[in-house]
Amino acid sequence: MTLVERTYQWRACEELLSGALRGNGGIALITGPAGSGKTSLLQEFVERAARAGCQVLTATGSHGEQEVPLGIVGQLLHRADLPETEAATVTDLLAEVALTWSTSPGDTTNPVAMHTLQRLCLPILRLGAAAPLVIVVDDMHLADRPSLQCLSYLARRARHARVLLLLSEGTRRYWQDRFLRADMVRNPNCRQIPVRLLSPVGVEGVLRATSAATDASLVAECSVLTGGNPLLLRALIEDSEGHWAGGRPTPGDRFADAVADCLYRCQPTTSDVARALAVLGNGSTALLGQMLGRSAEEVVHELALLVDAGLVEDGSYRHPSLRAAVLAGIEPRELAPLHGAAARVLHGAGFPQGAVADHLLAADRVTEAWAAQTLCDEAVRALGEGDLDRTLNYLRAAQTPNDDETYRATVAALLARTEWRRDPARALRCLHGLLTAEGDLRSVVRCRMMAVHLLLWHGRPGEAIDTISGLFDRDDLDEQAVTTVGMTILWLSSLFPAEANRLHRRWAALMRARPDLNTKTAQRQTVALLRRSASRGPDAKTIELARGLLDRSPITDGALPTLFTALSILIVAGRTDLAVGWCDRRLVEEPVSRTPTWRALILALRAEIMLRRGAVAEAHATARTALSTISLEGWGVALGGVLATLITGSTLAGDYAAAAGYLEVALPASTLTTPFGLKHLYARGTFYLATDQVQAAVRDFQSCGRMVKAWQYDVTGVVPWRLGLAQAYLKQGFRRQCREQANKQLRLLGDRYPEVRGAAMAVLAAVSSPEQRLSLLEEAAELLMAGEDRVTAAWACAELADALRAAGQLNRARMADRTARELAEQCGCRPLLERLNRAEPEPATNGARLASVDAYGSESLSDAERRVAALAASGYTNRAVADQLYITVSTVEQHLTRAYRKLGIRQRGELAAALDDRIDEGVNGASHAAVDV
């Protein structure tokens, strides 16, 4: 490497070399911190001395050979060009000194040893007599004591022996024999040459010599990162290979190796302080001393050495990359105890629990009670922040052998809750621990209710009820425990309404036996009111209550069911704007954004809302995102809800293959006994209806009706099953049953749910007279256009357009048609678009549908006229007849004109009587019996 800012040092060495060439030996003691470039300077000088005709002997001190007698001298002599006999003598002397020193290492006055050392130095001095001799020893502070004695002997004779000694040492370093260093420094021929770190100007000079980039920002960053340490700077340049990514230095493997090399060149005591500081991050000398069992004075000294090397500044590493490199160089078996020591020191000094817990995570198993409690407390904090991985790490570390049952129960409940938030399928592994946990009442109730939560989620209501019942027999139940259990029972009632009845009886008996516990808290009353509203339909008071609850309540595992109930109330009340706004706000907030299960559930609810608003593509995409956020197994019974959105969305979009694929996904046990299963059944019925599997659709809609009646729930705003059943009857040709279901739906609605009323009117219009049909469709379109369900509004507008054309109101018909088309395009409703855009095909027969009608028609009508007349008599508009028979509206009108003339009637309303009242039973087979629910 090019020597930068080393002019003074180089000139001093040149002057000494010139003296040696003239016959005057000398000593140069080059002092500088680790990595400051001492070795580079010596290497350059060795080459310079060799070119000048000098003999050069080199050696390097090391930790590994510091206790090897004459290790340095041995390196020098083995490189010397000695005669064979003299080389053999030297070898014997080295062995003799090694043996002597091993028997009396502390005796520096041993005459045999001293005499032998003198004999070792004579061959070196004789080399200097032949030609100037340069002896270079790097890292003298790591030299062994006998070698120091030999070099001291040579130093005293260097001037007249044409011997130049160049010795390097670290700053603030102690030789093994301080007196020998003092003796050498006092030598009048000794010249001390300091080597300092590079200034920013020096850093710029090195960069200019090795790479093209030398802008001020790069120089500044390199200066900060390396502290001007040439070893680190060279490694940084090698990591970049001369090309600075983004104009910034990027420390890599070479940089990390250089940091390790710096520490290796220091004494072990300095390396210990460096490693302790890296683990602690920053801290006082007192804390470092406590970690290492050293005095504050010792630590201050070692920190000064690290400052000299450019690694440390103001009590901490000057750059995070330096600290990271030091940590990476610590063996795992050494790192864990350091973290344990740091945790103990910080805990004793009263530092925040978060800092202590982080060290406990990385430490060996810490069995102290304070350590376990610290980990548990930090797990609660991390869980509140949504940092699930960190929470699990804390809890796993906290699972140390502990005789405190309450503590073990607390950890078990926290672990299960954290796993549930990450993926409910993983939480099932915690079930056994929750069901068997012991301890105080609060801990036991917390564990059992968490177990109930898991059991209900995964479709095991029987086991959940047994778990709750097991708490009823405890004599130590208090108000708080009863409130917790009561909230869980309310959730059970909404999730498994049919299963909850047997538990309600036991709960009522407990309240009668323990009237002191029957305290109706505001929380329980609020939740109960929301549940009743969800089952009976919302009123203004409940809507306002739901809004307030959503605005002020944070998301927790316990509050989530109640919050979702409040959202459902807003949805069925037509305030989907508020519901979507709440979802969107929560999705970007912490901890929801970092909690997969919460995020998945909110996304699923948002997808359902968007589907109700007619945003089919957005609903489908959002539901897909929700489904992929956690595993399929993790969805539990809620899988039925998100699949219902996907099935319905795919059906409305005309992607029947995708809908069929979603129907093939297996649902967990008991799903079909939950509201999620109800939605799934309704979605499946909708799919069957759209794909002409009408009887299967009837069965699903009837099953929905039976479930709702058994639960005594009003779910019209969510699952309008009667409308589905009416549409299925209409498609089968059962006009009377269709009319009955539509009318019943309208009677039950009253003035609630205007969008459902509009949909019911549109269905009823299909089986009404032309005059009633137009009036019903106009009112239906008005109600639906005022709402948010764009898909149903689009279909109603299309039906209205047909009715208006049939009534001769062509301008209004075109407007209705245009509105239907625009809405269908916005929603991505392909089936409706295909109907609106269908070109005129060849007339097709529909014998399967009209075979039995033909038997009741007039013999004077042709087959085509009878088919058209039968459908028109059943309430179909001309457009609907055209769609059913795949002919144009103009062809329908021509057939009807001829049918009127042959039947002797003047208007559409007389068709049914003319064809016979039995047409209602004739459509699609009189033997097909409809089942009313």
Tab-separated table of N, CA, C and O in Angstrom, residues 317-359:
chain	number	residue	atom	x	y	z
A	317	TYR	N	-18.311	2.111	20.245
A	317	TYR	CA	-17.710	1.959	18.921
A	317	TYR	C	-18.132	3.115	18.026
A	317	TYR	O	-19.295	3.523	18.018
A	318	ARG	N	-17.172	3.614	17.271
A	318	ARG	CA	-17.415	4.808	16.476
A	318	ARG	C	-18.355	4.557	15.304
A	318	ARG	O	-18.871	5.488	14.696
A	319	HIS	N	-18.591	3.289	14.958
A	319	HIS	CA	-19.500	2.962	13.855
A	319	HIS	C	-20.118	1.591	14.130
A	319	HIS	O	-19.449	0.688	14.634
A	320	PRO	N	-21.406	1.419	13.809
A	320	PRO	CA	-22.050	0.118	14.047
A	320	PRO	C	-21.335	-1.050	13.368
A	320	PRO	O	-21.358	-2.170	13.881
A	321	SER	N	-20.731	-0.794	12.217
A	321	SER	CA	-20.041	-1.888	11.517
A	321	SER	C	-18.868	-2.416	12.329
A	321	SER	O	-18.535	-3.602	12.250
A	322	LEU	N	-18.223	-1.554	13.079
A	322	LEU	CA	-17.117	-1.997	13.929
A	322	LEU	C	-17.623	-2.916	15.035
A	322	LEU	O	-17.048	-3.977	15.300
A	323	ARG	N	-18.699	-2.488	15.656
A	323	ARG	CA	-19.267	-3.328	16.725
A	323	ARG	C	-19.734	-4.667	16.154
A	323	ARG	O	-19.506	-5.718	16.747
A	324	ALA	N	-20.382	-4.621	14.988
A	324	ALA	CA	-20.868	-5.861	14.373
A	324	ALA	C	-19.702	-6.794	14.048
A	324	ALA	O	-19.808	-8.015	14.229
A	325	ALA	N	-18.599	-6.229	13.585
A	325	ALA	CA	-17.444	-7.058	13.250
A	325	ALA	C	-16.864	-7.718	14.502
A	325	ALA	O	-16.459	-8.887	14.471
A	326	VAL	N	-16.800	-6.956	15.594
A	326	VAL	CA	-16.281	-7.531	16.839
A	326	VAL	C	-17.196	-8.649	17.329
A	326	VAL	O	-16.734	-9.726	17.727
A	327	LEU	N	-18.505	-8.414	17.294
A	327	LEU	CA	-19.451	-9.446	17.734
A	327	LEU	C	-19.337	-10.691	16.862
A	327	LEU	O	-19.402	-11.822	17.362
A	328	ALA	N	-19.176	-10.490	15.566
A	328	ALA	CA	-19.088	-11.637	14.659
A	328	ALA	C	-17.842	-12.460	14.929
A	328	ALA	O	-17.812	-13.662	14.616
A	329	GLY	N	-16.816	-11.832	15.495
A	329	GLY	CA	-15.582	-12.554	15.752
A	329	GLY	C	-15.546	-13.293	17.076
A	329	GLY	O	-14.547	-13.965	17.379
A	330	ILE	N	-16.611	-13.188	17.856
A	330	ILE	CA	-16.650	-13.866	19.162
A	330	ILE	C	-17.250	-15.259	18.993
A	330	ILE	O	-18.325	-15.412	18.407
A	331	GLU	N	-16.576	-16.257	19.510
A	331	GLU	CA	-17.093	-17.623	19.447
A	331	GLU	C	-18.405	-17.721	20.227
A	331	GLU	O	-18.551	-17.097	21.292
A	332	PRO	N	-19.390	-18.477	19.718
A	332	PRO	CA	-20.668	-18.612	20.430
A	332	PRO	C	-20.515	-19.055	21.879
A	332	PRO	O	-21.236	-18.584	22.764
A	333	ARG	N	-19.581	-19.956	22.126
A	333	ARG	CA	-19.393	-20.442	23.502
A	333	ARG	C	-18.865	-19.336	24.425
A	333	ARG	O	-19.015	-19.416	25.646
A	334	GLU	N	-18.245	-18.314	23.836
A	334	GLU	CA	-17.773	-17.186	24.617
A	334	GLU	C	-18.807	-16.067	24.665
A	334	GLU	O	-18.849	-15.286	25.627
A	335	LEU	N	-19.630	-15.987	23.625
A	335	LEU	CA	-20.585	-14.888	23.523
A	335	LEU	C	-21.729	-15.021	24.522
A	335	LEU	O	-22.137	-14.029	25.150
A	336	ALA	N	-22.259	-16.229	24.683
A	336	ALA	CA	-23.403	-16.420	25.585
A	336	ALA	C	-23.085	-16.007	27.019
A	336	ALA	O	-23.875	-15.281	27.639
A	337	PRO	N	-21.953	-16.419	27.595
A	337	PRO	CA	-21.639	-15.960	28.957
A	337	PRO	C	-21.488	-14.439	29.059
A	337	PRO	O	-21.842	-13.849	30.081
A	338	LEU	N	-20.967	-13.823	28.008
A	338	LEU	CA	-20.844	-12.368	28.029
A	338	LEU	C	-22.218	-11.704	28.102
A	338	LEU	O	-22.414	-10.721	28.825
A	339	HIS	N	-23.176	-12.236	27.329
A	339	HIS	CA	-24.538	-11.680	27.394
A	339	HIS	C	-25.160	-11.915	28.774
A	339	HIS	O	-25.879	-11.043	29.287
A	340	GLY	N	-24.898	-13.071	29.347
A	340	GLY	CA	-25.404	-13.326	30.693
A	340	GLY	C	-24.830	-12.344	31.701
A	340	GLY	O	-25.548	-11.805	32.560
A	341	ALA	N	-23.528	-12.081	31.591
A	341	ALA	CA	-22.894	-11.121	32.484
A	341	ALA	C	-23.463	-9.725	32.269
A	341	ALA	O	-23.709	-8.980	33.227
A	342	ALA	N	-23.689	-9.358	31.000
A	342	ALA	CA	-24.263	-8.042	30.696
A	342	ALA	C	-25.664	-7.912	31.294
A	342	ALA	O	-26.024	-6.864	31.838
A	343	ALA	N	-26.470	-8.971	31.180
A	343	ALA	CA	-27.830	-8.932	31.732
A	343	ALA	C	-27.785	-8.711	33.245
A	343	ALA	O	-28.543	-7.899	33.790
A	344	ARG	N	-26.917	-9.413	33.926
A	344	ARG	CA	-26.821	-9.286	35.390
A	344	ARG	C	-26.368	-7.882	35.778
A	344	ARG	O	-26.895	-7.275	36.723
A	345	VAL	N	-25.376	-7.369	35.058
A	345	VAL	CA	-24.862	-6.036	35.373
A	345	VAL	C	-25.928	-4.974	35.137
A	345	VAL	O	-26.154	-4.096	35.977
A	346	LEU	N	-26.613	-5.043	33.999
A	346	LEU	CA	-27.644	-4.048	33.689
A	346	LEU	C	-28.820	-4.152	34.641
A	346	LEU	O	-29.398	-3.133	35.051
A	347	HIS	N	-29.206	-5.374	34.986
A	347	HIS	CA	-30.307	-5.546	35.947
A	347	HIS	C	-29.925	-4.956	37.297
A	347	HIS	O	-30.731	-4.246	37.923
A	348	GLY	N	-28.717	-5.231	37.720
A	348	GLY	CA	-28.273	-4.696	39.007
A	348	GLY	C	-28.176	-3.186	39.016
A	348	GLY	O	-28.368	-2.544	40.059
A	349	ALA	N	-27.908	-2.594	37.845
A	349	ALA	CA	-27.788	-1.135	37.758
A	349	ALA	C	-29.130	-0.463	37.511
A	349	ALA	O	-29.188	0.762	37.396
A	350	GLY	N	-30.199	-1.246	37.414
A	350	GLY	CA	-31.528	-0.672	37.248
A	350	GLY	C	-31.860	-0.219	35.852
A	350	GLY	O	-32.705	0.661	35.658
A	351	PHE	N	-31.232	-0.827	34.846
A	351	PHE	CA	-31.525	-0.449	33.456
A	351	PHE	C	-32.919	-0.941	33.065
A	351	PHE	O	-33.474	-1.850	33.704
A	352	PRO	N	-33.515	-0.368	31.993
A	352	PRO	CA	-34.844	-0.813	31.524
A	352	PRO	C	-34.857	-2.305	31.223
A	352	PRO	O	-33.858	-2.871	30.768
A	353	GLN	N	-36.012	-2.910	31.454
A	353	GLN	CA	-36.123	-4.357	31.273
A	353	GLN	C	-35.855	-4.785	29.833
A	353	GLN	O	-35.342	-5.878	29.608
A	354	GLY	N	-36.199	-3.935	28.863
A	354	GLY	CA	-35.984	-4.312	27.472
A	354	GLY	C	-34.524	-4.579	27.181
A	354	GLY	O	-34.183	-5.558	26.494
A	355	ALA	N	-33.633	-3.718	27.694
A	355	ALA	CA	-32.200	-3.913	27.467
A	355	ALA	C	-31.712	-5.188	28.150
A	355	ALA	O	-30.892	-5.929	27.601
A	356	VAL	N	-32.229	-5.446	29.338
A	356	VAL	CA	-31.824	-6.654	30.071
A	356	VAL	C	-32.318	-7.908	29.350
A	356	VAL	O	-31.589	-8.888	29.183
A	357	ALA	N	-33.571	-7.872	28.895
A	357	ALA	CA	-34.163	-9.052	28.252
A	357	ALA	C	-33.440	-9.429	26.973
A	357	ALA	O	-33.290	-10.611	26.661
A	358	ASP	N	-32.992	-8.432	26.220
A	358	ASP	CA	-32.277	-8.736	24.981
A	358	ASP	C	-31.009	-9.538	25.268
A	358	ASP	O	-30.661	-10.454	24.508
A	359	HIS	N	-30.323	-9.208	26.332
A	359	HIS	CA	-29.128	-9.974	26.696
A	359	HIS	C	-29.501	-11.358	27.224
A	359	HIS	O	-28.796	-12.334	26.971
